[in-house]
Short mmCIF file of C-alpha atoms in Angstrom, two decimals:
data_model
loop_
_atom_site.label_atom_id
_atom_site.label_comp_id
_atom_site.label_asym_id
_atom_site.label_seq_id
_atom_site.Cartn_x
_atom_site.Cartn_y
_atom_site.Cartn_z
CA GLN A 7 -6.10 18.25 -16.95
CA LYS A 8 -4.28 18.24 -13.56
CA GLU A 9 -5.32 15.53 -11.03
CA VAL A 10 -5.14 14.69 -7.43
CA GLU A 11 -6.14 11.29 -6.65
CA GLN A 12 -6.93 9.70 -3.23
CA ASN A 13 -8.54 6.33 -2.19
CA SER A 14 -11.94 7.37 -0.80
CA GLY A 15 -11.95 4.77 1.74
CA PRO A 16 -13.24 4.29 4.33
CA LEU A 17 -9.87 3.73 5.92
CA SER A 18 -10.80 2.05 9.28
CA VAL A 19 -8.03 1.74 12.00
CA PRO A 20 -8.18 0.90 15.62
CA GLU A 21 -7.58 3.60 18.41
CA GLY A 22 -3.84 4.06 18.92
CA ALA A 23 -2.82 2.63 15.55
CA ILE A 24 -0.97 4.21 12.90
CA ALA A 25 -3.17 5.54 9.70
CA SER A 26 -1.32 5.95 6.47
CA LEU A 27 -3.20 8.13 3.76
CA ASN A 28 -1.90 8.45 0.50
CA CYS A 29 -2.20 10.99 -2.61
CA THR A 30 -0.83 10.99 -6.18
CA TYR A 31 -0.74 13.99 -8.43
CA SER A 32 -0.28 14.46 -12.24
CA ASP A 33 1.38 17.61 -12.40
CA ARG A 34 5.25 16.97 -12.41
CA GLY A 35 5.67 20.88 -11.83
CA SER A 36 3.79 21.03 -8.69
CA GLN A 37 5.64 22.39 -5.98
CA SER A 38 3.43 22.97 -2.85
CA PHE A 39 1.40 20.21 -0.98
CA PHE A 40 -0.89 20.30 1.81
CA TRP A 41 -3.05 18.04 3.92
CA TYR A 42 -6.29 19.19 5.17
CA ARG A 43 -8.92 17.63 7.46
CA GLN A 44 -12.40 18.19 6.95
CA TYR A 45 -15.18 17.07 9.44
CA SER A 46 -18.52 16.12 7.93
CA GLY A 47 -20.24 19.69 7.18
CA LYS A 48 -17.32 21.71 7.96
CA SER A 49 -14.65 23.49 6.35
CA PRO A 50 -11.11 22.19 5.32
CA GLU A 51 -8.62 22.68 8.24
CA LEU A 52 -4.87 22.82 7.20
CA ILE A 53 -2.88 19.93 8.94
CA MET A 54 0.42 20.08 7.34
CA SER A 55 2.20 21.56 4.29
CA ILE A 56 5.31 20.05 2.69
CA TYR A 57 7.49 21.60 -0.19
CA SER A 58 10.56 19.23 -0.54
CA ASN A 59 11.23 15.75 -0.56
CA GLY A 60 11.36 13.54 2.38
CA ASP A 61 9.54 13.67 5.63
CA LYS A 62 8.08 16.49 7.72
CA GLU A 63 6.92 15.88 11.28
CA ASP A 64 4.46 17.87 13.42
CA GLY A 65 3.22 16.16 16.53
CA ARG A 66 1.47 13.01 15.64
CA PHE A 67 1.40 13.90 11.86
CA THR A 68 4.14 12.97 9.57
CA ALA A 69 4.05 14.19 5.79
CA GLN A 70 6.09 12.41 3.38
CA LEU A 71 6.73 13.92 -0.27
CA ASN A 72 8.32 12.07 -3.20
CA LYS A 73 8.23 14.21 -6.24
CA ALA A 74 10.07 11.67 -8.37
CA SER A 75 7.01 9.32 -7.74
CA GLN A 76 4.56 12.26 -7.59
CA TYR A 77 3.35 10.92 -4.44
CA VAL A 78 2.57 12.52 -0.97
CA SER A 79 1.39 10.72 2.19
CA LEU A 80 0.21 11.51 5.61
CA LEU A 81 0.86 9.24 8.93
CA ILE A 82 -1.21 9.73 11.84
CA ARG A 83 0.32 7.95 14.86
CA ASP A 84 -1.56 7.05 17.91
CA SER A 85 -4.79 7.72 16.06
CA GLN A 86 -7.84 8.92 18.17
CA PRO A 87 -11.45 8.73 17.46
CA SER A 88 -11.42 12.51 17.20
CA ASP A 89 -9.20 12.07 14.14
CA SER A 90 -12.30 10.52 12.53
CA ALA A 91 -12.80 12.84 9.25
CA THR A 92 -12.01 13.10 5.69
CA TYR A 93 -8.54 14.07 4.84
CA LEU A 94 -8.09 16.03 1.73
CA CYS A 95 -4.87 16.17 -0.20
CA ALA A 96 -4.22 19.64 -2.09
CA VAL A 97 -1.53 20.35 -4.50
CA ASN A 98 -0.65 23.79 -6.39
CA GLY A 99 0.45 23.51 -9.80
CA GLU A 100 3.45 24.99 -11.84
CA GLY A 101 2.57 28.48 -12.56
CA SER A 102 0.07 28.68 -9.58
CA SER A 103 2.65 28.74 -6.85
CA ASN A 104 2.07 32.57 -6.23
CA THR A 105 -1.69 32.52 -6.67
CA GLY A 106 -2.75 29.73 -4.23
CA LYS A 107 -4.98 27.90 -6.56
CA LEU A 108 -5.16 24.44 -5.12
CA ILE A 109 -6.33 21.33 -6.72
CA PHE A 110 -7.88 18.96 -4.08
CA GLY A 111 -8.43 15.24 -4.23
CA GLN A 112 -11.70 13.54 -3.33
CA GLY A 113 -10.52 12.97 0.35
CA THR A 114 -9.92 9.85 2.12
CA THR A 115 -12.36 9.05 5.04
CA LEU A 116 -10.58 7.83 8.14
CA GLN A 117 -12.51 5.98 10.84
CA VAL A 118 -10.75 5.55 14.09
CA LYS A 119 -12.48 2.95 16.26
CA PRO A 120 -12.41 3.01 19.84
CA GLU B 28 -6.53 32.77 16.89
CA PRO B 29 -7.29 34.81 13.63
CA GLU B 30 -9.98 33.29 11.50
CA VAL B 31 -11.48 33.90 8.05
CA THR B 32 -15.31 34.70 8.81
CA GLN B 33 -18.09 34.32 6.28
CA THR B 34 -21.71 35.32 6.19
CA PRO B 35 -24.31 34.25 5.76
CA SER B 36 -23.88 30.71 6.92
CA HIS B 37 -26.81 29.65 4.84
CA GLN B 38 -28.73 31.09 2.09
CA VAL B 39 -31.76 30.03 0.19
CA THR B 40 -32.75 31.77 -3.03
CA GLN B 41 -34.82 31.44 -6.08
CA MET B 42 -33.34 30.41 -9.46
CA GLY B 43 -32.31 33.71 -11.40
CA GLN B 44 -31.81 35.65 -8.09
CA GLU B 45 -28.54 37.63 -7.28
CA VAL B 46 -26.69 36.33 -4.36
CA ILE B 47 -23.81 38.02 -2.48
CA LEU B 48 -21.70 36.09 -0.19
CA ARG B 49 -19.36 38.00 2.14
CA CYS B 50 -16.16 37.23 3.97
CA VAL B 51 -13.57 38.91 6.27
CA PRO B 52 -10.07 37.46 5.75
CA ILE B 53 -7.40 37.20 8.29
CA SER B 54 -6.29 41.04 8.75
CA ASN B 55 -2.63 40.62 7.47
CA HIS B 56 -3.19 38.24 4.57
CA LEU B 57 -2.76 39.44 1.22
CA TYR B 58 -4.38 36.73 -0.99
CA PHE B 59 -7.92 36.11 -1.17
CA TYR B 60 -9.81 33.02 -2.66
CA TRP B 61 -13.27 31.61 -3.28
CA TYR B 62 -13.67 27.66 -3.49
CA ARG B 63 -16.75 25.70 -3.48
CA GLN B 64 -17.96 22.15 -2.71
CA ILE B 65 -20.97 20.58 -4.28
CA LEU B 66 -22.35 18.15 -1.76
CA GLY B 67 -20.13 14.92 -1.88
CA GLN B 68 -17.79 16.30 -4.37
CA LYS B 69 -14.26 17.82 -4.25
CA VAL B 70 -13.48 21.25 -3.16
CA GLU B 71 -12.98 23.19 -6.44
CA PHE B 72 -11.07 26.53 -7.03
CA LEU B 73 -13.13 29.46 -8.28
CA VAL B 74 -10.85 32.46 -8.09
CA SER B 75 -7.89 34.02 -6.47
CA PHE B 76 -7.57 37.95 -5.82
CA TYR B 77 -4.39 39.71 -5.08
CA ASN B 78 -3.64 43.46 -5.13
CA ASN B 79 -7.25 44.33 -5.94
CA GLU B 80 -7.38 42.22 -8.95
CA ILE B 81 -8.01 38.59 -10.05
CA SER B 82 -5.05 36.60 -10.22
CA GLU B 83 -6.52 33.54 -11.58
CA LYS B 84 -9.80 32.08 -12.14
CA SER B 85 -11.21 28.65 -13.11
CA GLU B 86 -13.57 27.77 -15.86
CA ILE B 87 -16.44 27.68 -13.56
CA PHE B 88 -15.96 31.34 -12.67
CA ASP B 89 -18.07 32.63 -15.71
CA ASP B 90 -19.47 35.87 -16.28
CA GLN B 91 -22.27 35.27 -13.72
CA PHE B 92 -19.53 35.56 -11.01
CA SER B 93 -17.79 38.39 -9.83
CA VAL B 94 -15.48 39.32 -6.75
CA GLU B 95 -15.02 42.55 -5.23
CA ARG B 96 -13.05 44.07 -2.22
CA PRO B 97 -15.07 46.86 -1.29
CA ASP B 98 -13.25 48.18 1.66
CA GLY B 99 -10.04 47.12 3.53
CA SER B 100 -11.64 44.24 5.26
CA ASN B 101 -14.59 42.43 3.20
CA PHE B 102 -14.15 40.22 0.36
CA THR B 103 -17.46 39.39 -1.62
CA LEU B 104 -18.54 36.89 -4.23
CA LYS B 105 -21.55 38.00 -6.16
CA ILE B 106 -23.39 35.43 -8.58
CA ARG B 107 -25.64 37.37 -10.88
CA SER B 108 -28.40 34.95 -11.67
CA THR B 109 -28.31 31.83 -9.77
CA LYS B 110 -28.84 28.51 -11.41
CA LEU B 111 -29.86 25.16 -9.56
CA GLU B 112 -26.31 23.84 -10.17
CA ASP B 113 -24.90 26.67 -8.19
CA SER B 114 -26.35 25.22 -5.13
CA ALA B 115 -23.01 24.27 -3.13
CA MET B 116 -20.94 25.27 -0.05
CA TYR B 117 -18.80 28.33 -0.87
CA PHE B 118 -15.65 28.70 1.01
CA CYS B 119 -13.69 31.78 1.28
CA ALA B 120 -9.99 31.40 2.07
CA SER B 121 -6.91 33.60 2.52
CA SER B 122 -3.30 33.38 2.83
CA GLN B 123 -0.53 35.49 3.80
CA TRP B 124 1.87 34.74 0.93
CA GLY B 125 -0.07 32.59 -1.54
CA GLY B 126 0.97 29.23 0.09
CA GLU B 127 -1.00 27.89 3.13
CA LEU B 128 -4.59 28.68 2.76
CA PHE B 129 -7.17 29.15 5.69
CA PHE B 130 -10.54 28.38 5.15
CA GLY B 131 -13.64 30.23 6.62
CA GLU B 132 -16.56 28.00 7.86
CA GLY B 133 -18.43 28.43 4.55
CA SER B 134 -21.75 29.65 3.26
CA ARG B 135 -24.11 27.08 2.15
CA LEU B 136 -25.95 28.31 -0.95
CA THR B 137 -29.35 26.51 -1.73
CA VAL B 138 -30.91 27.46 -5.39
CA LEU B 139 -34.49 26.42 -5.57
#
């Protein structure tokens, strides 16, 4: 059973701080990794994708991937109250790279306090 | 910005009834998906569709479920005989190349 694990939180950070969200996955053959943001009652919104080891930066967001440790993280710099949401880690597995089947984690709830 | 649209936003049905959920994927996307999320639980894959056929489906996607692309724009999910446990938010998604998925706003299904 392929699994994606996240700490459900809540993770509480003050406004302006760095929020660090973590995710581990079980399928060593996974090739594609995604972070989605989901506001309560809304659909997942794609924030970042990462496919190779290392860091990928996009504005205030940095995704980090370490395939050897089967670990992917998301850093949010200068956190804003509007960043308060649930962050979903999603992974596609070996054999699913061309079908788009994603396995989602439970999500980490982030609370940014003004 | 192009988006995936879904209808209805909310459907209430009686157990045993048939339900059709509709989606219009992003126009130049080739891969289409249905996912669902039971309240408080993970987003779960149901089915992927490419080149007018199912490319992968989960254990959840049993004989009660079917998908169809009846024309060049719509993508539908049919549940033949709904059960209480089918109550969930159903998300349609599309992708240009089978990588990054973009989700619609969802259709909330309530089975009574």
